[in-house]
Amino acid sequence: MTAALALQRAGFAVEVHEGAKVLGEVGAGLTLSRGAQAVFRALGLQDRIAALSTPSTAFPFVHYGTGRLLAGQLSDSAGLPDDGTADISRQCHRADLHAVLAAALEERAPGSLHLGHRLVAIEEGASAVSAVFADGSRAVGDALIAADGVRSAARALLWNDGEPRFTGQTAYRFLVPRAGAAPFLEHGRGAVFVGPGATFNRYTLRSGTLLNCVGIAATGEWTGEGWSTPATRAEMLARFAGWHPDVLGLMGEAEAAIKWGLFDRAPLPRWSVGRATLLGDAAHAMLPFLGMGAAMAIEDAVILARAFAGEPNVAAAFARYEAARTPRTALLQAKSAEQGRLTQARDPEDYDAAAAPASDPAILAYDPVTAPI
Ligand SMILES: Cc1cc2nc3c(=O)[nH]c(=O)nc-3n(C[C@H](O)[C@H](O)[C@H](O)COP(=O)(O)OP(=O)(O)OC[C@H]3O[C@@H](n4cnc5c(N)ncnc54)[C@H](O)[C@@H]3O)c2cc1C
């Protein structure tokens, strides 16, 4: 939807085809990097996004057992301006972000969002490309931008490069309402616990009324599907036995706990075939340890629109988009994995803040609205 909004702003007619039959509330916390917010600022949406997201300072990294501060500062965010202008990351609920984007799309390109359209084939002619959907309908256009996630059907159709690879790790995600969370927030509103073979990360959403918690542990096996496999409190407590009382206390209050296997893919050297290209997780799904997956999709969106501005040739625009995006997203894929190794250190005392990608300005300071392409 961000790509559609950016292309619409650049003067193109856009149509968005989503496989889901309804836009439901799935998923929870997402980090919006400074670069992602620059995109929303350029699209005139930052006020709305800031109103529903929570500003975050640099996260404290703490010892999984003792809670000792290993790096960073406790994140009480005191004194941070909360009007969307501060140059900091924010966290928001995925459903809240979707609602803003869907509303903006309806305002600016009424009727352009089509639900229940699951892509099953791509057909290219001499001067147009067709998306063919499972219900037999099709959409025809000058260019097809496939943003269909880590299990992208479009990627399989265009590149046929196999399935994503299970990394041996499972993520457990749950929510805790403010009252239940309050006794367990010794380290402020956000914190990352660093432990042997596992990590636990939590931050507040929705003006502090909700705590988003994610524990990631090496499990070696994964049999579930997608984003909706339920997890139990007992299962999480067993995986994190011996961890800090705040972690275990929050798990004891967990609501809506789910789990998902962490999958990755090798970077693709090229994304585009003819009049079709990939965007977001479909092109470059990455591990979640830097919280930059959604931000990369949002960065892609504005760079794609910039590549098309004043460029009548689809292949030339795609080439410019890929040249700008493949090095950065491959770097972020590698750095996310590296951050994961650091936050699951055998000895948390080894956590080296200076060497950690999480504090690398080259990663955090990139502005996709102004970066040369
Ligand atoms: C249901 C869900 C819940 C998530 N929850 C979280 C979370 O809680 N925290 C977090 O950090 N990240 C979460 N993520 C991942 C995160 O949102 C993405 O990594 C990131 O936003 C990248 O966005 P994307 O647009 O590239 O892909 P996605 O956000 O994965 O979006 C892909 C979209 O394509 C649609 N789609 C898939 N296949 C087809 C098809 N064949 N035809 C048409 N449409 C198709 C999907 O329904 C989905 O709407 C979630 C993703 C999903 C799909």
Short mmCIF file of C-alpha atoms and ligand atoms in Angstrom, two decimals:
data_model
loop_
_atom_site.label_atom_id
_atom_site.label_comp_id
_atom_site.label_asym_id
_atom_site.label_seq_id
_atom_site.Cartn_x
_atom_site.Cartn_y
_atom_site.Cartn_z
CA MET A 1 0.00 0.00 0.00
CA THR A 2 2.95 2.34 0.63
CA ALA A 3 4.24 1.63 -2.88
CA ALA A 4 0.79 2.30 -4.32
CA LEU A 5 0.58 5.62 -2.45
CA ALA A 6 4.08 6.66 -3.56
CA LEU A 7 3.37 5.77 -7.20
CA GLN A 8 -0.02 7.50 -7.08
CA ARG A 9 1.70 10.63 -5.77
CA ALA A 10 4.17 10.40 -8.68
CA GLY A 11 1.20 10.53 -11.10
CA PHE A 12 0.53 6.86 -11.87
CA ALA A 13 -2.84 5.09 -11.79
CA VAL A 14 -2.53 2.23 -9.28
CA GLU A 15 -4.54 -0.86 -8.38
CA VAL A 16 -3.77 -2.99 -5.30
CA HIS A 17 -4.80 -6.67 -5.34
CA GLU A 18 -4.67 -8.43 -1.96
CA GLY A 19 -5.19 -12.16 -1.49
CA ALA A 20 -6.99 -11.85 1.88
CA LYS A 21 -10.77 -11.53 1.73
CA VAL A 22 -10.90 -9.01 4.60
CA LEU A 23 -8.38 -6.61 6.14
CA GLY A 24 -8.34 -8.14 9.62
CA GLU A 25 -6.19 -7.36 12.65
CA VAL A 26 -3.26 -9.78 12.30
CA GLY A 27 0.20 -9.38 13.78
CA ALA A 28 1.18 -6.82 16.39
CA GLY A 29 4.25 -4.63 16.92
CA LEU A 30 6.31 -3.23 14.04
CA THR A 31 9.29 -0.88 14.23
CA LEU A 32 9.23 2.17 11.98
CA SER A 33 12.77 3.32 11.38
CA ARG A 34 13.71 6.94 10.78
CA GLY A 35 13.89 6.17 7.04
CA ALA A 36 10.39 4.66 7.03
CA GLN A 37 9.05 7.75 8.76
CA ALA A 38 10.78 9.97 6.18
CA VAL A 39 8.70 8.12 3.57
CA PHE A 40 5.47 8.76 5.48
CA ARG A 41 6.46 12.41 5.90
CA ALA A 42 6.95 12.70 2.13
CA LEU A 43 3.54 11.07 1.60
CA GLY A 44 1.89 13.52 4.02
CA LEU A 45 1.01 10.72 6.47
CA GLN A 46 3.52 11.21 9.29
CA ASP A 47 1.07 13.12 11.53
CA ARG A 48 -1.37 10.23 11.40
CA ILE A 49 1.37 7.63 11.91
CA ALA A 50 2.97 9.54 14.79
CA ALA A 51 -0.39 9.80 16.54
CA LEU A 52 -0.68 6.03 16.74
CA SER A 53 2.95 5.03 17.29
CA THR A 54 5.30 5.23 20.25
CA PRO A 55 8.67 6.99 20.06
CA SER A 56 11.60 4.88 21.10
CA THR A 57 15.10 5.73 22.24
CA ALA A 58 18.06 3.41 21.69
CA PHE A 59 17.09 0.16 23.33
CA PRO A 60 18.90 -1.03 26.43
CA PHE A 61 20.49 -4.46 25.99
CA VAL A 62 20.42 -6.36 29.27
CA HIS A 63 21.68 -9.66 30.68
CA TYR A 64 19.03 -12.39 30.37
CA GLY A 65 19.42 -13.61 33.96
CA THR A 66 20.61 -10.71 36.09
CA GLY A 67 19.06 -7.84 34.13
CA ARG A 68 22.39 -6.00 34.25
CA LEU A 69 22.67 -3.25 31.61
CA LEU A 70 25.12 -4.47 28.91
CA ALA A 71 24.71 -1.58 26.45
CA GLY A 72 22.52 1.45 25.74
CA GLN A 73 20.36 3.42 28.14
CA LEU A 74 17.16 2.64 29.95
CA SER A 75 14.38 3.70 27.60
CA ASP A 76 11.91 5.85 29.49
CA SER A 77 11.85 8.28 26.50
CA ALA A 78 11.48 11.16 28.97
CA GLY A 79 11.42 14.53 27.24
CA LEU A 80 11.11 13.15 23.71
CA PRO A 81 8.79 15.23 21.58
CA ASP A 82 5.86 13.03 20.56
CA ASP A 83 4.55 15.03 17.61
CA GLY A 84 6.26 12.93 14.95
CA THR A 85 9.09 15.37 14.31
CA ALA A 86 11.77 13.76 16.49
CA ASP A 87 14.40 11.89 14.48
CA ILE A 88 13.90 8.55 16.24
CA SER A 89 12.39 5.15 15.65
CA ARG A 90 8.79 4.47 16.56
CA GLN A 91 6.82 1.37 17.24
CA CYS A 92 3.27 0.80 16.10
CA HIS A 93 0.67 -1.92 15.79
CA ARG A 94 0.71 -3.47 12.33
CA ALA A 95 -3.09 -3.17 12.15
CA ASP A 96 -2.97 0.57 12.99
CA LEU A 97 -0.43 1.21 10.22
CA HIS A 98 -2.56 -0.79 7.78
CA ALA A 99 -5.62 1.26 8.71
CA VAL A 100 -3.83 4.56 7.97
CA LEU A 101 -2.48 3.28 4.65
CA ALA A 102 -5.81 1.79 3.56
CA ALA A 103 -7.65 5.02 4.44
CA ALA A 104 -5.11 7.15 2.55
CA LEU A 105 -5.39 4.88 -0.49
CA GLU A 106 -9.17 5.15 -0.44
CA GLU A 107 -8.96 8.97 -0.20
CA ARG A 108 -6.41 9.36 -2.97
CA ALA A 109 -7.26 6.47 -5.31
CA PRO A 110 -10.87 5.51 -4.46
CA GLY A 111 -11.80 1.92 -5.21
CA SER A 112 -8.21 0.89 -6.00
CA LEU A 113 -7.89 -1.76 -3.25
CA HIS A 114 -9.29 -5.14 -4.32
CA LEU A 115 -9.59 -7.94 -1.75
CA GLY A 116 -9.85 -11.68 -2.36
CA HIS A 117 -7.49 -11.51 -5.35
CA ARG A 118 -4.86 -14.21 -4.85
CA LEU A 119 -2.19 -14.11 -7.54
CA VAL A 120 -1.64 -17.47 -9.26
CA ALA A 121 -0.04 -16.53 -12.60
CA ILE A 122 1.73 -13.69 -14.39
CA GLU A 123 1.33 -13.33 -18.15
CA GLU A 124 3.37 -10.87 -20.13
CA GLY A 125 2.46 -9.50 -23.56
CA ALA A 126 4.27 -7.08 -25.84
CA SER A 127 3.02 -3.93 -24.16
CA ALA A 128 1.35 -5.00 -20.91
CA VAL A 129 1.50 -7.50 -18.06
CA SER A 130 -1.44 -9.41 -16.54
CA ALA A 131 -1.87 -10.64 -12.99
CA VAL A 132 -4.12 -13.70 -12.95
CA PHE A 133 -6.02 -14.43 -9.73
CA ALA A 134 -7.31 -17.68 -8.22
CA ASP A 135 -10.95 -16.64 -8.81
CA GLY A 136 -10.26 -16.43 -12.56
CA SER A 137 -10.21 -12.64 -12.72
CA ARG A 138 -7.21 -10.69 -13.98
CA ALA A 139 -5.70 -7.20 -13.88
CA VAL A 140 -3.73 -5.68 -16.74
CA GLY A 141 -1.18 -2.89 -16.48
CA ASP A 142 2.14 -1.48 -17.64
CA ALA A 143 4.00 -2.89 -14.63
CA LEU A 144 3.36 -5.45 -11.88
CA ILE A 145 4.90 -4.90 -8.44
CA ALA A 146 4.64 -8.03 -6.32
CA ALA A 147 4.72 -7.37 -2.56
CA ASP A 148 3.32 -10.73 -1.50
CA GLY A 149 5.56 -11.53 1.45
CA VAL A 150 8.13 -14.12 2.47
CA ARG A 151 6.22 -16.97 0.74
CA SER A 152 5.79 -14.92 -2.43
CA ALA A 153 3.89 -16.63 -5.21
CA ALA A 154 5.28 -14.04 -7.63
CA ARG A 155 8.87 -14.86 -6.68
CA ALA A 156 8.23 -18.53 -7.38
CA LEU A 157 6.62 -17.64 -10.73
CA LEU A 158 9.39 -15.24 -11.77
CA TRP A 159 12.49 -16.84 -10.28
CA ASN A 160 11.54 -20.34 -9.10
CA ASP A 161 14.35 -20.27 -6.53
CA GLY A 162 12.86 -22.67 -4.00
CA GLU A 163 11.27 -22.33 -0.60
CA PRO A 164 12.54 -20.12 2.26
CA ARG A 165 14.95 -21.97 4.60
CA PHE A 166 14.06 -22.64 8.28
CA THR A 167 16.79 -21.10 10.45
CA GLY A 168 16.22 -23.39 13.44
CA GLN A 169 14.66 -20.58 15.48
CA THR A 170 11.12 -19.98 16.65
CA ALA A 171 9.65 -16.60 17.58
CA TYR A 172 6.99 -16.37 20.32
CA ARG A 173 4.91 -13.19 20.29
CA PHE A 174 2.37 -12.08 22.86
CA LEU A 175 0.71 -8.97 24.19
CA VAL A 176 0.28 -7.80 27.79
CA PRO A 177 -2.16 -5.00 28.72
CA ARG A 178 -0.68 -2.12 30.75
CA ALA A 179 -1.98 -3.23 34.18
CA GLY A 180 -0.54 -6.73 33.90
CA ALA A 181 2.79 -5.49 32.53
CA ALA A 182 3.46 -2.70 35.07
CA PRO A 183 5.24 -4.83 37.73
CA PHE A 184 7.68 -6.21 35.14
CA LEU A 185 9.12 -3.10 33.49
CA GLU A 186 12.27 -2.51 35.52
CA HIS A 187 14.18 -1.48 32.36
CA GLY A 188 11.70 1.06 31.03
CA ARG A 189 9.27 0.83 28.13
CA GLY A 190 11.62 -1.04 25.77
CA ALA A 191 14.39 -3.58 26.41
CA VAL A 192 16.25 -6.42 24.71
CA PHE A 193 17.38 -9.34 26.90
CA VAL A 194 20.52 -11.08 25.61
CA GLY A 195 20.84 -14.77 26.48
CA PRO A 196 22.51 -17.99 25.41
CA GLY A 197 20.70 -19.28 22.30
CA ALA A 198 17.73 -16.98 22.86
CA THR A 199 16.68 -13.35 23.12
CA PHE A 200 13.63 -11.50 24.44
CA ASN A 201 12.50 -8.09 23.26
CA ARG A 202 9.60 -5.96 24.46
CA TYR A 203 8.22 -2.48 23.82
CA THR A 204 5.02 -0.53 24.32
CA LEU A 205 2.32 0.06 21.71
CA ARG A 206 -0.82 2.18 21.55
CA SER A 207 0.25 5.00 23.90
CA GLY A 208 1.66 2.54 26.41
CA THR A 209 -1.62 0.66 26.89
CA LEU A 210 -0.17 -2.54 25.43
CA LEU A 211 3.20 -4.25 25.72
CA ASN A 212 4.43 -6.16 22.65
CA CYS A 213 6.73 -9.04 23.63
CA VAL A 214 8.78 -11.30 21.36
CA GLY A 215 11.01 -14.13 22.56
CA ILE A 216 13.17 -15.92 20.00
CA ALA A 217 14.78 -19.25 20.83
CA ALA A 218 16.63 -21.98 18.98
CA THR A 219 14.13 -24.84 18.75
CA GLY A 220 15.56 -26.79 15.83
CA GLU A 221 12.14 -27.74 14.51
CA TRP A 222 9.10 -26.03 13.04
CA THR A 223 5.88 -27.56 11.79
CA GLY A 224 3.38 -24.66 11.89
CA GLU A 225 2.25 -22.35 9.12
CA GLY A 226 2.14 -18.57 8.78
CA TRP A 227 1.44 -16.09 11.55
CA SER A 228 -1.33 -17.71 13.54
CA THR A 229 -0.02 -20.86 15.28
CA PRO A 230 -1.05 -20.54 18.97
CA ALA A 231 1.64 -20.74 21.70
CA THR A 232 0.98 -21.47 25.37
CA ARG A 233 2.32 -19.70 28.45
CA ALA A 234 3.70 -23.03 29.72
CA GLU A 235 5.62 -23.63 26.49
CA MET A 236 7.23 -20.18 26.61
CA LEU A 237 8.06 -20.45 30.32
CA ALA A 238 9.77 -23.78 29.67
CA ARG A 239 11.83 -22.34 26.79
CA PHE A 240 12.93 -19.38 28.91
CA ALA A 241 13.43 -21.17 32.26
CA GLY A 242 16.02 -19.36 34.39
CA TRP A 243 15.49 -15.97 32.71
CA HIS A 244 14.97 -12.66 34.51
CA PRO A 245 11.78 -12.46 36.63
CA ASP A 246 10.45 -9.66 34.39
CA VAL A 247 10.58 -11.94 31.34
CA LEU A 248 8.89 -14.80 33.16
CA GLY A 249 6.39 -12.44 34.81
CA LEU A 250 5.34 -11.07 31.43
CA MET A 251 5.00 -14.58 30.02
CA GLY A 252 2.72 -15.39 32.94
CA GLU A 253 0.46 -12.49 31.83
CA ALA A 254 0.64 -13.31 28.10
CA GLU A 255 -2.42 -12.78 25.93
CA ALA A 256 -2.89 -13.78 22.28
CA ALA A 257 0.40 -15.70 22.21
CA ILE A 258 1.43 -17.05 18.83
CA LYS A 259 4.61 -18.49 17.40
CA TRP A 260 6.20 -18.62 13.99
CA GLY A 261 9.31 -20.21 12.54
CA LEU A 262 12.05 -17.85 11.34
CA PHE A 263 12.82 -18.42 7.69
CA ASP A 264 15.37 -16.74 5.48
CA ARG A 265 16.52 -16.76 1.89
CA ALA A 266 19.76 -15.94 0.13
CA PRO A 267 19.64 -12.50 -1.49
CA LEU A 268 18.44 -12.57 -5.10
CA PRO A 269 20.85 -10.75 -7.42
CA ARG A 270 17.94 -9.57 -9.62
CA TRP A 271 14.29 -9.00 -8.79
CA SER A 272 12.67 -8.01 -12.09
CA VAL A 273 11.61 -10.10 -15.07
CA GLY A 274 10.16 -8.10 -17.95
CA ARG A 275 7.34 -5.92 -16.61
CA ALA A 276 7.19 -7.55 -13.17
CA THR A 277 9.30 -6.97 -10.09
CA LEU A 278 9.39 -7.83 -6.39
CA LEU A 279 9.15 -5.54 -3.35
CA GLY A 280 9.46 -6.03 0.42
CA ASP A 281 9.73 -9.48 1.98
CA ALA A 282 9.06 -11.09 -1.40
CA ALA A 283 12.40 -9.70 -2.58
CA HIS A 284 14.48 -9.70 0.59
CA ALA A 285 12.84 -11.26 3.68
CA MET A 286 15.20 -10.80 6.62
CA LEU A 287 15.51 -12.06 10.16
CA PRO A 288 13.79 -9.78 12.69
CA PHE A 289 16.73 -8.94 14.96
CA LEU A 290 17.09 -5.36 13.72
CA GLY A 291 13.35 -4.80 13.37
CA MET A 292 13.91 -3.47 9.85
CA GLY A 293 11.81 -5.81 7.66
CA ALA A 294 8.78 -3.56 7.36
CA ALA A 295 11.02 -0.49 7.05
CA MET A 296 12.82 -2.07 4.07
CA ALA A 297 9.49 -2.65 2.28
CA ILE A 298 8.56 0.99 2.96
CA GLU A 299 11.96 2.22 1.70
CA ASP A 300 11.54 0.09 -1.46
CA ALA A 301 8.21 1.79 -2.09
CA VAL A 302 9.54 5.33 -2.31
CA ILE A 303 12.66 4.35 -4.26
CA LEU A 304 10.48 2.52 -6.79
CA ALA A 305 8.30 5.61 -7.24
CA ARG A 306 11.41 7.80 -7.61
CA ALA A 307 12.83 5.40 -10.21
CA PHE A 308 9.60 5.67 -12.24
CA ALA A 309 9.34 9.48 -12.02
CA GLY A 310 9.90 10.86 -15.52
CA GLU A 311 10.89 7.40 -16.82
CA PRO A 312 8.53 6.00 -19.48
CA ASN A 313 10.48 2.75 -19.87
CA VAL A 314 9.51 0.06 -17.34
CA ALA A 315 12.74 -1.93 -17.71
CA ALA A 316 14.85 1.19 -17.15
CA ALA A 317 12.86 2.16 -14.04
CA PHE A 318 13.14 -1.37 -12.63
CA ALA A 319 16.89 -1.41 -13.31
CA ARG A 320 17.32 1.86 -11.41
CA TYR A 321 15.17 0.57 -8.53
CA GLU A 322 17.14 -2.67 -8.26
CA ALA A 323 20.49 -0.90 -8.44
CA ALA A 324 19.48 1.30 -5.50
CA ARG A 325 17.84 -1.41 -3.44
CA THR A 326 19.69 -4.72 -3.86
CA PRO A 327 22.93 -3.64 -2.10
CA ARG A 328 21.12 -2.02 0.82
CA THR A 329 18.68 -4.86 1.41
CA ALA A 330 21.44 -7.53 1.08
CA LEU A 331 23.44 -5.56 3.67
CA LEU A 332 20.45 -5.42 6.00
CA GLN A 333 19.80 -9.17 5.55
CA ALA A 334 23.40 -9.88 6.61
CA LYS A 335 23.39 -7.35 9.45
CA SER A 336 20.09 -8.64 10.84
CA ALA A 337 21.56 -12.14 11.03
CA GLU A 338 24.70 -10.74 12.69
CA GLN A 339 22.61 -8.84 15.26
CA GLY A 340 20.79 -12.11 15.98
CA ARG A 341 24.07 -13.90 16.71
CA LEU A 342 25.07 -11.10 19.11
CA THR A 343 21.77 -11.03 20.99
CA GLN A 344 21.87 -14.81 21.43
CA ALA A 345 25.47 -14.82 22.64
CA ARG A 346 26.70 -17.84 24.52
CA ASP A 347 28.05 -15.38 27.08
CA PRO A 348 25.94 -12.18 27.18
CA GLU A 349 28.88 -10.34 28.76
CA ASP A 350 30.44 -10.54 25.26
CA TYR A 351 27.75 -8.23 23.83
CA ASP A 352 29.83 -5.58 22.09
CA ALA A 353 27.69 -2.48 21.60
CA ALA A 354 30.28 -0.70 19.47
CA ALA A 355 30.40 -3.59 16.98
CA ALA A 356 26.63 -4.24 16.98
CA PRO A 357 24.74 -3.45 13.75
CA ALA A 358 21.93 -2.07 15.94
CA SER A 359 24.04 1.02 16.61
CA ASP A 360 25.52 1.41 13.10
CA PRO A 361 24.65 4.87 11.72
CA ALA A 362 25.05 3.62 8.12
CA ILE A 363 22.04 1.40 8.74
CA LEU A 364 19.91 3.76 10.76
CA ALA A 365 20.59 7.12 9.11
CA TYR A 366 19.68 6.17 5.51
CA ASP A 367 16.98 8.44 4.08
CA PRO A 368 15.29 6.84 1.04
CA VAL A 369 13.55 10.10 0.11
CA THR A 370 16.80 11.99 -0.50
CA ALA A 371 19.45 9.26 -1.01
CA PRO A 372 21.00 9.40 -4.50
CA ILE A 373 19.64 6.71 -6.82
C1 LIG B 1 -0.32 -11.82 8.76
C2 LIG B 1 1.02 -11.18 9.05
C3 LIG B 1 1.34 -10.81 10.35
C4 LIG B 1 2.58 -10.24 10.63
N1 LIG B 1 2.86 -9.90 11.90
C5 LIG B 1 4.03 -9.30 12.19
C6 LIG B 1 4.32 -8.89 13.52
O1 LIG B 1 3.51 -9.05 14.43
N2 LIG B 1 5.52 -8.29 13.75
C7 LIG B 1 6.44 -8.10 12.76
O2 LIG B 1 7.53 -7.55 13.00
N3 LIG B 1 6.19 -8.48 11.48
C8 LIG B 1 5.01 -9.07 11.19
N4 LIG B 1 4.75 -9.46 9.92
C9 LIG B 1 5.82 -9.29 8.90
C10 LIG B 1 5.98 -7.89 8.49
O3 LIG B 1 4.77 -7.22 8.52
C11 LIG B 1 6.60 -7.94 7.11
O4 LIG B 1 7.85 -8.55 7.22
C12 LIG B 1 6.85 -6.59 6.54
O5 LIG B 1 5.80 -5.74 6.79
C13 LIG B 1 7.14 -6.70 5.05
O6 LIG B 1 5.99 -6.33 4.34
P1 LIG B 1 5.60 -6.90 2.93
O7 LIG B 1 4.53 -5.98 2.45
O8 LIG B 1 6.79 -7.12 2.09
O9 LIG B 1 5.00 -8.34 3.19
P2 LIG B 1 3.79 -8.80 4.14
O10 LIG B 1 3.57 -7.84 5.24
O11 LIG B 1 4.03 -10.22 4.44
O12 LIG B 1 2.51 -8.66 3.18
C14 LIG B 1 2.29 -9.53 2.09
C15 LIG B 1 0.84 -9.39 1.67
O13 LIG B 1 0.64 -10.12 0.48
C16 LIG B 1 -0.54 -10.89 0.60
N5 LIG B 1 -0.38 -12.06 -0.26
C17 LIG B 1 0.40 -13.16 -0.05
N6 LIG B 1 0.35 -13.98 -1.10
C18 LIG B 1 -0.47 -13.39 -2.01
C19 LIG B 1 -0.93 -13.75 -3.31
N7 LIG B 1 -0.54 -14.91 -3.90
N8 LIG B 1 -1.79 -12.91 -3.96
C20 LIG B 1 -2.19 -11.75 -3.39
N9 LIG B 1 -1.80 -11.36 -2.16
C21 LIG B 1 -0.94 -12.17 -1.48
C22 LIG B 1 -0.64 -11.23 2.07
O14 LIG B 1 -1.97 -11.54 2.45
C23 LIG B 1 -0.13 -9.92 2.70
O15 LIG B 1 -1.17 -8.99 2.90
C24 LIG B 1 3.52 -10.03 9.59
C25 LIG B 1 3.19 -10.40 8.26
C26 LIG B 1 1.95 -10.97 7.99
C27 LIG B 1 1.59 -11.34 6.56
#
